[in-house]
CSV table of C-alpha atoms in Angstrom, one decimal:
chain,number,residue,atom,x,y,z
A,12,MET,CA,88.8,109.3,106.0
A,13,HIS,CA,88.0,110.3,109.5
A,14,GLU,CA,91.3,111.6,110.6
A,15,LEU,CA,90.1,112.7,114.0
A,16,SER,CA,89.3,109.1,115.1
A,17,ILE,CA,92.6,108.0,113.7
A,18,ILE,CA,94.3,110.5,116.0
A,19,TYR,CA,92.3,109.3,118.9
A,20,SER,CA,93.5,105.7,118.2
A,21,VAL,CA,97.1,107.1,118.1
A,22,VAL,CA,96.5,108.8,121.5
A,23,SER,CA,95.2,105.6,123.0
A,24,THR,CA,98.0,103.4,121.6
A,25,VAL,CA,100.8,105.9,122.5
A,26,THR,CA,99.5,106.5,126.0
A,27,GLN,CA,99.5,102.8,126.7
A,28,ALA,CA,102.9,102.2,125.2
A,29,VAL,CA,104.4,105.1,127.2
A,30,GLY,CA,102.7,103.9,130.3
A,31,ASP,CA,104.2,100.4,129.8
A,32,GLN,CA,107.6,102.0,129.6
A,33,GLY,CA,107.3,103.9,132.8
A,34,GLY,CA,105.6,107.1,131.7
A,35,GLY,CA,107.0,110.4,130.5
A,36,GLN,CA,106.0,113.5,128.5
A,37,VAL,CA,105.6,112.8,124.8
A,38,ILE,CA,107.7,115.1,122.7
A,39,GLU,CA,107.1,113.7,119.2
A,40,VAL,CA,105.0,111.0,117.5
A,41,ARG,CA,106.2,109.7,114.2
A,42,LEU,CA,103.6,108.2,111.8
A,43,ARG,CA,104.1,106.3,108.6
A,44,VAL,CA,101.2,106.8,106.3
A,45,GLY,CA,101.0,104.9,103.0
A,46,ALA,CA,99.6,106.4,99.9
A,47,LEU,CA,96.9,103.8,99.8
A,48,ALA,CA,95.9,104.3,103.5
A,49,GLY,CA,93.2,106.8,102.5
A,50,VAL,CA,94.3,109.2,105.2
A,51,GLU,CA,95.0,112.9,104.4
A,52,ARG,CA,98.2,114.4,105.9
A,53,ASP,CA,97.0,117.9,106.4
A,54,SER,CA,93.8,116.7,108.1
A,55,LEU,CA,95.9,114.7,110.5
A,56,LEU,CA,98.1,117.7,111.3
A,57,PHE,CA,95.1,120.0,111.6
A,58,GLY,CA,93.3,117.8,114.2
A,59,TYR,CA,96.3,116.7,116.2
A,60,ASP,CA,96.7,119.6,118.6
A,61,LEU,CA,93.0,119.7,119.5
A,62,ALA,CA,92.7,115.9,119.9
A,63,THR,CA,95.8,115.6,122.1
A,64,GLN,CA,94.8,118.2,124.6
A,65,GLY,CA,94.6,116.8,128.1
A,66,THR,CA,96.5,113.7,127.1
A,67,PRO,CA,100.2,112.7,127.6
A,68,LEU,CA,100.6,113.7,124.0
A,69,ALA,CA,99.6,117.3,124.6
A,70,GLY,CA,102.1,119.7,123.1
A,71,SER,CA,103.9,117.0,121.2
A,72,ARG,CA,104.9,117.2,117.5
A,73,LEU,CA,103.4,115.0,114.9
A,74,GLU,CA,105.8,114.0,112.2
A,75,ILE,CA,104.4,112.2,109.2
A,76,GLU,CA,106.5,110.0,106.9
A,77,GLU,CA,104.6,109.4,103.7
A,78,VAL,CA,105.2,105.9,102.3
A,79,PRO,CA,104.8,105.5,98.5
A,80,VAL,CA,103.4,102.4,96.9
A,81,THR,CA,106.0,99.9,96.0
A,82,ILE,CA,105.3,96.8,93.9
A,83,PHE,CA,107.3,93.7,93.0
A,84,CYS,CA,107.6,93.2,89.3
A,85,LYS,CA,108.1,89.6,88.3
A,86,ALA,CA,109.4,90.5,84.9
A,87,CYS,CA,112.1,92.8,86.3
A,88,ASN,CA,112.5,90.7,89.4
A,89,CYS,CA,112.7,93.6,91.7
A,90,VAL,CA,110.7,96.0,93.8
A,91,GLN,CA,109.8,99.3,92.1
A,92,THR,CA,108.2,102.5,93.5
A,93,LEU,CA,105.0,103.8,91.9
A,94,ALA,CA,104.6,107.5,91.2
A,95,GLY,CA,100.9,107.4,92.1
A,96,VAL,CA,98.0,105.1,92.9
A,97,GLN,CA,96.2,105.1,89.6
A,98,SER,CA,98.2,102.5,87.7
A,99,PHE,CA,99.6,99.4,89.2
A,100,ARG,CA,102.2,98.7,86.6
A,101,CYS,CA,105.9,98.4,86.8
A,102,PRO,CA,107.3,101.9,85.9
A,103,VAL,CA,110.1,100.3,83.9
A,104,CYS,CA,108.5,97.5,81.8
A,105,HIS,CA,104.8,98.6,82.3
A,106,GLU,CA,103.7,95.0,83.2
A,107,PRO,CA,100.6,95.1,85.5
A,108,THR,CA,101.3,93.7,89.0
A,109,GLY,CA,99.1,93.1,92.0
A,110,ASP,CA,102.0,92.4,94.3
A,111,VAL,CA,102.0,95.5,96.5
A,112,ARG,CA,104.9,95.6,99.0
A,113,SER,CA,104.3,98.9,100.7
A,114,GLY,CA,101.8,101.8,100.6
A,115,ARG,CA,99.0,100.5,102.9
A,116,GLU,CA,100.7,101.5,106.1
A,117,LEU,CA,99.0,103.5,108.9
A,118,GLU,CA,101.5,103.0,111.5
A,119,ILE,CA,102.9,104.6,114.6
A,120,ALA,CA,106.6,104.3,113.9
A,121,SER,CA,108.1,105.8,117.0
A,122,VAL,CA,107.5,108.0,120.0
A,123,GLU,CA,110.0,110.3,121.6
A,124,ILE,CA,109.5,110.9,125.3
A,125,GLU,CA,111.2,113.1,127.8
A,126,THR,CA,113.0,111.2,130.4
A,127,GLY,CA,113.6,112.5,133.9
A,128,GLY,CA,116.5,110.2,134.6
A,129,ALA,CA,120.3,110.5,134.1
A,130,GLU,CA,120.5,107.7,131.4
A,131,VAL,CA,119.9,108.7,127.9
A,132,HIS,CA,118.5,106.1,125.5
A,133,ALA,CA,118.1,108.3,122.5
A,134,LEU,CA,118.4,106.3,119.3
A,135,PRO,CA,120.0,107.8,116.2
A,136,GLN,CA,117.5,110.3,114.9
A,137,GLU,CA,116.3,110.1,111.3
A,138,SER,CA,116.7,113.2,109.2
A,139,SER,CA,114.0,115.7,110.4
A,140,ASN,CA,113.3,117.1,106.9
A,141,LYS,CA,110.7,114.5,106.4
A,142,GLY,CA,108.5,116.6,108.7
A,143,ILE,CA,105.9,119.1,108.0
A,144,GLU,CA,106.3,120.3,104.4
A,145,GLY,CA,104.4,123.0,102.6
A,146,GLY,CA,102.1,122.0,99.9
A,147,ALA,CA,101.7,118.4,100.9
A,148,HIS,CA,100.1,116.4,98.2
A,149,GLY,CA,96.4,115.9,98.6
A,150,ASN,CA,95.1,112.4,98.9
A,151,ALA,CA,92.9,111.5,96.0
A,152,SER,CA,90.5,109.4,98.1
A,153,ALA,CA,88.5,112.1,99.8
B,21,MET,CA,116.1,118.0,128.0
B,22,GLU,CA,116.9,114.3,127.9
B,23,THR,CA,114.8,112.1,125.7
B,24,ARG,CA,114.5,108.6,124.4
B,25,VAL,CA,112.8,107.1,121.4
B,26,LEU,CA,110.5,104.1,121.6
B,27,GLU,CA,110.4,102.3,118.3
B,28,LEU,CA,106.7,101.1,118.2
B,29,ARG,CA,106.0,100.0,114.7
B,30,LYS,CA,102.4,99.6,115.7
B,31,ASN,CA,99.5,99.7,113.3
B,32,VAL,CA,97.1,102.6,114.3
B,33,LEU,CA,94.2,100.3,113.7
B,34,ASN,CA,95.8,97.4,115.5
B,35,LYS,CA,92.8,96.9,117.8
B,36,ASN,CA,90.6,96.3,114.9
B,37,ASP,CA,93.2,94.2,113.2
B,38,GLU,CA,93.5,91.9,116.2
B,39,LEU,CA,89.8,91.5,116.5
B,40,ALA,CA,89.6,90.8,112.7
B,41,ARG,CA,92.3,88.2,113.0
B,42,ALA,CA,90.4,86.5,115.8
B,43,LEU,CA,87.2,86.6,113.7
B,44,ARG,CA,89.0,85.2,110.7
B,45,ALA,CA,90.3,82.3,112.8
B,46,ARG,CA,86.8,81.7,114.2
B,47,PHE,CA,85.2,81.7,110.8
B,48,HIS,CA,87.8,79.3,109.5
B,49,ALA,CA,87.3,76.9,112.5
B,50,ALA,CA,83.6,77.0,112.0
B,51,GLY,CA,83.9,76.4,108.2
B,52,VAL,CA,82.0,79.4,107.1
B,53,THR,CA,83.1,81.5,104.1
B,54,VAL,CA,82.7,85.2,104.8
B,55,LEU,CA,82.3,88.0,102.2
B,56,ASN,CA,82.5,91.8,102.8
B,57,LEU,CA,80.5,93.8,100.2
B,58,VAL,CA,81.7,97.4,99.8
B,59,SER,CA,80.4,100.1,97.4
B,60,SER,CA,79.0,103.6,97.2
B,61,PRO,CA,75.5,104.2,98.5
B,62,GLY,CA,72.9,103.3,95.9
B,63,THR,CA,75.1,100.8,93.9
B,64,GLY,CA,72.6,98.0,94.4
B,65,LYS,CA,74.3,95.9,97.1
B,66,THR,CA,71.0,95.0,98.9
B,67,GLU,CA,69.2,93.8,95.8
B,68,PHE,CA,72.3,92.0,94.6
B,69,LEU,CA,72.6,90.3,98.0
B,70,LYS,CA,69.0,89.5,98.3
B,71,LYS,CA,69.0,87.7,95.0
B,72,THR,CA,72.3,85.9,96.0
B,73,LEU,CA,70.9,84.7,99.3
B,74,THR,CA,67.7,83.5,97.6
B,75,ALA,CA,69.6,81.6,94.9
B,76,LEU,CA,72.2,80.0,97.3
B,77,SER,CA,69.4,78.9,99.7
B,78,ALA,CA,67.7,77.3,96.7
B,79,ARG,CA,70.9,75.4,96.0
B,80,GLY,CA,70.9,74.1,99.6
B,81,LEU,CA,73.5,76.4,101.1
B,82,ARG,CA,73.1,77.7,104.6
B,83,VAL,CA,73.5,81.4,104.3
B,84,ALA,CA,73.1,84.5,106.5
B,85,ALA,CA,73.8,88.2,106.3
B,86,LEU,CA,74.8,91.2,108.4
B,87,VAL,CA,74.0,94.6,106.9
B,88,GLY,CA,75.3,97.9,108.0
B,89,ASP,CA,73.5,101.3,107.7
B,90,LEU,CA,73.7,104.5,109.6
B,91,GLU,CA,69.9,104.4,110.3
B,92,THR,CA,66.9,102.2,109.7
B,93,ASP,CA,66.6,98.4,109.4
B,94,ASN,CA,65.1,98.7,105.9
B,95,ASP,CA,67.9,96.7,104.3
B,96,ALA,CA,67.6,93.9,106.8
B,97,ARG,CA,63.9,93.7,106.1
B,98,ARG,CA,64.6,93.5,102.4
B,99,LEU,CA,67.2,90.8,102.8
B,100,MET,CA,65.0,88.8,105.1
B,101,GLU,CA,62.6,88.3,102.2
B,102,SER,CA,65.1,85.8,101.0
B,103,GLY,CA,64.3,83.6,104.0
B,104,ALA,CA,67.9,83.8,105.3
B,105,PRO,CA,68.8,84.9,108.8
B,106,VAL,CA,69.7,88.6,108.7
B,107,ARG,CA,70.8,91.1,111.3
B,108,GLN,CA,70.9,94.9,110.9
B,109,ILE,CA,73.9,96.8,112.3
B,110,THR,CA,72.8,100.4,112.8
B,111,THR,CA,75.9,102.5,113.2
B,112,HIS,CA,74.1,105.9,114.0
B,113,GLY,CA,76.7,107.9,112.2
B,114,CYS,CA,79.8,105.6,111.9
B,115,CYS,CA,80.7,105.5,108.2
B,116,HIS,CA,82.0,102.0,108.2
B,117,LEU,CA,81.6,98.6,109.9
B,118,ASP,CA,84.5,97.4,112.0
B,119,ALA,CA,85.4,94.1,113.5
B,120,SER,CA,83.9,94.9,117.0
B,121,MET,CA,80.5,95.5,115.4
B,122,ILE,CA,80.7,92.2,113.5
B,123,GLU,CA,81.7,90.3,116.7
B,124,ARG,CA,78.8,91.8,118.7
B,125,HIS,CA,76.2,91.1,116.1
B,126,LEU,CA,77.3,87.5,115.7
B,127,GLU,CA,76.3,86.7,119.2
B,128,GLY,CA,73.8,83.8,119.4
B,129,TRP,CA,74.5,82.6,115.9
B,130,LYS,CA,76.1,79.2,115.5
B,131,LEU,CA,78.7,79.8,112.8
B,132,GLU,CA,79.3,76.1,112.3
B,133,GLU,CA,75.7,75.8,111.0
B,134,LEU,CA,76.5,78.3,108.2
B,135,ASP,CA,78.1,77.9,104.9
B,136,VAL,CA,78.4,81.5,103.7
B,137,LEU,CA,78.0,84.7,105.7
B,138,PHE,CA,77.7,88.0,103.8
B,139,ILE,CA,78.5,91.3,105.3
B,140,GLU,CA,76.9,94.3,103.5
B,141,ASN,CA,79.1,97.2,104.5
B,142,VAL,CA,77.9,100.8,104.9
B,143,GLY,CA,77.7,102.5,101.6
B,144,ASN,CA,81.1,104.2,101.4
B,145,LEU,CA,84.1,103.8,99.1
B,146,VAL,CA,86.6,105.4,101.4
B,147,CYS,CA,86.5,104.3,105.0
B,148,PRO,CA,85.7,100.6,104.8
B,149,SER,CA,89.0,100.2,102.9
B,150,ASN,CA,91.1,100.1,106.1
B,151,TYR,CA,88.8,98.0,108.3
B,152,ASP,CA,89.4,94.3,108.2
B,153,LEU,CA,86.3,92.5,109.2
B,154,GLY,CA,87.8,89.0,109.2
B,155,GLU,CA,86.4,88.3,105.7
B,156,ALA,CA,87.8,85.8,103.3
B,157,VAL,CA,86.7,87.7,100.3
B,158,ARG,CA,86.2,91.4,99.8
B,159,VAL,CA,83.8,92.3,97.0
B,160,ALA,CA,83.8,95.9,95.6
B,161,LEU,CA,80.7,96.8,93.6
B,162,LEU,CA,80.1,99.7,91.2
B,163,SER,CA,77.0,100.3,89.1
B,164,VAL,CA,76.7,101.4,85.5
B,165,THR,CA,75.3,104.8,86.7
B,166,GLU,CA,78.5,105.7,88.5
B,167,GLY,CA,80.8,106.0,85.5
B,168,GLU,CA,83.7,103.9,84.2
B,169,ASP,CA,86.3,105.9,86.1
B,170,LYS,CA,85.1,105.0,89.5
B,171,PRO,CA,88.0,102.7,90.3
B,172,LEU,CA,90.5,105.4,89.3
B,173,LYS,CA,88.8,107.8,91.7
B,174,TYR,CA,88.8,105.3,94.6
B,175,PRO,CA,91.9,103.2,94.0
B,176,GLY,CA,92.4,102.3,97.7
B,177,ILE,CA,89.2,100.3,98.1
B,178,PHE,CA,89.4,98.6,94.7
B,179,ASN,CA,93.0,97.7,95.4
B,180,SER,CA,92.1,96.2,98.7
B,181,ALA,CA,89.3,94.1,97.3
B,182,ASP,CA,89.5,90.6,95.7
B,183,VAL,CA,86.6,90.6,93.4
B,184,ALA,CA,84.6,93.4,91.6
B,185,VAL,CA,81.0,93.3,90.5
B,186,ILE,CA,79.5,95.8,88.0
B,187,THR,CA,75.8,96.1,88.8
B,188,LYS,CA,72.6,97.3,87.0
B,189,MET,CA,73.8,96.0,83.7
B,190,ASP,CA,70.2,96.1,82.5
B,191,ILE,CA,70.4,99.9,82.2
B,192,ALA,CA,74.0,100.0,80.9
B,193,GLU,CA,73.0,101.1,77.4
B,194,ALA,CA,70.8,103.9,78.8
B,195,CYS,CA,73.7,105.1,80.8
B,196,GLU,CA,76.1,104.8,77.8
B,197,PHE,CA,78.3,102.7,80.1
B,198,ASP,CA,81.4,101.3,78.5
B,199,ARG,CA,82.0,98.0,80.2
B,200,LEU,CA,85.4,97.3,78.6
B,201,VAL,CA,86.7,100.7,79.8
B,202,ALA,CA,85.4,100.1,83.3
B,203,GLU,CA,87.1,96.7,83.4
B,204,ALA,CA,90.3,98.1,82.1
B,205,ASN,CA,90.2,100.8,84.9
B,206,ILE,CA,89.5,98.1,87.5
B,207,HIS,CA,92.6,96.2,86.3
B,208,GLU,CA,94.7,99.4,86.3
B,209,VAL,CA,94.2,99.7,90.1
B,210,ARG,CA,93.9,96.0,90.9
B,211,PRO,CA,95.6,93.9,88.2
B,212,GLY,CA,94.1,90.4,87.7
B,213,MET,CA,91.0,91.1,89.7
B,214,THR,CA,88.1,88.8,88.9
B,215,ILE,CA,85.2,90.9,87.6
B,216,PHE,CA,81.5,90.0,87.3
B,217,ALA,CA,78.9,92.1,85.4
B,218,VAL,CA,75.3,91.5,86.5
B,219,SER,CA,71.8,92.6,86.6
B,220,ALA,CA,70.4,91.4,89.9
B,221,LYS,CA,67.0,92.5,88.9
B,222,ARG,CA,66.8,90.9,85.5
B,223,GLY,CA,69.2,87.9,86.0
B,224,PRO,CA,72.0,88.2,83.4
B,225,GLY,CA,75.4,87.5,84.9
B,226,MET,CA,74.1,86.2,88.2
B,227,GLU,CA,74.8,82.5,87.3
B,228,GLU,CA,78.5,83.2,86.8
B,229,TRP,CA,78.5,85.0,90.2
B,230,LEU,CA,76.7,82.1,91.9
B,231,ASP,CA,79.1,79.6,90.3
B,232,PHE,CA,82.0,81.5,91.7
B,233,LEU,CA,80.4,81.3,95.2
B,234,LEU,CA,79.8,77.6,94.9
B,235,GLU,CA,83.4,77.2,93.8
B,236,LEU,CA,84.5,79.0,96.9
B,237,ARG,CA,82.8,76.3,98.9
B,238,SER,CA,84.3,73.4,97.0
B,239,PRO,CA,86.6,71.2,99.0
B,240,GLN,CA,89.6,72.1,96.8
B,241,THR,CA,89.2,75.8,97.3
B,242,LEU,CA,88.5,75.5,101.0
B,243,ASP,CA,91.8,73.6,101.2
B,244,VAL,CA,93.7,76.3,99.3
B,245,MET,CA,92.1,79.0,101.5
B,246,ALA,CA,93.2,77.4,104.7
B,247,PHE,CA,95.9,79.7,105.7
B,248,ALA,CA,98.3,79.8,108.6
B,249,ASP,CA,98.5,83.5,109.2
B,250,ALA,CA,95.0,84.6,110.2
B,251,GLY,CA,96.0,88.2,109.6
B,252,ARG,CA,95.9,88.0,105.8
B,253,ARG,CA,93.1,87.5,103.5
B,254,PRO,CA,93.8,84.6,101.0
B,255,VAL,CA,94.7,85.9,97.6
B,256,ILE,CA,92.4,84.9,94.8
B,257,SER,CA,94.1,84.7,91.5
């Protein structure tokens, strides 16, 4: 998909959200990208620096959390994670299921901004090893 | 450096989604059923849609179409041969239609005077996947010339759709197309999907497709499809 225009949407949304909160320099943007979103991780990372120049997001990090497809299996009565996007069957009992619970996300999860004030509102950080990894899996939809 | 974290949980395409939700509510209020046709370029959407518009008009339904292409209004001209109102959306390079384009191109049309509105998307199996147009039904088409494994290659768009149509069945034999394998592949990426196999040119399969459309307009189905949350397409089982 056209990752550059996705990044421009991110810039626009984050700029507005940060402005609504009183402004500040953006340090990190965290995206959640589902396996069915049709958006390629490396392309997002590649275009990010260029696309954020001259915006409040300039110089910030882009962290991408990849969200696998999960489905609800009626037979097993629980949510299961799929290994890929080729077969929408319960990995345990192999029954086909159309009940997709996650995997379509294309979401700005959070934004970390630098504050100038004395108060710190930093929320507990998630583990940062979900960040940029080598050999990110390619998205099959290109 | 002191920092704080804003939990946004905001969809990147939220602007489009908001517009699409508003369109969906508008369509529902006006009583018009809207279908979004997606496929690769060359699958046969226009011929299929032209025959559909002609047949539905003959059955007394009030139909119209919006068609998207990068350039030319050739497809709008072809569709107009059906006698239905048609507008061309020329994107000049944008690889998909989005809700704002639909909204703009509906200006001046009285939706309450329509029964069915078809949107023929730009030929592209990737990008249209994420762009809600406010439709009630998304139709993914593939032709016999494209191979049985097309759905496996483009799971996102097939999984996002409600109905599949296999086109150009009149040349299936010449293409050595295995319909059962194609249908199995469609069901792998979208279990339970309703599938039609047609030749728009020659006619086979089109009756079943038209029956489906007429069924969508039946009072019972319209009741079922009345949904509270305008952000979700109704699920067709």
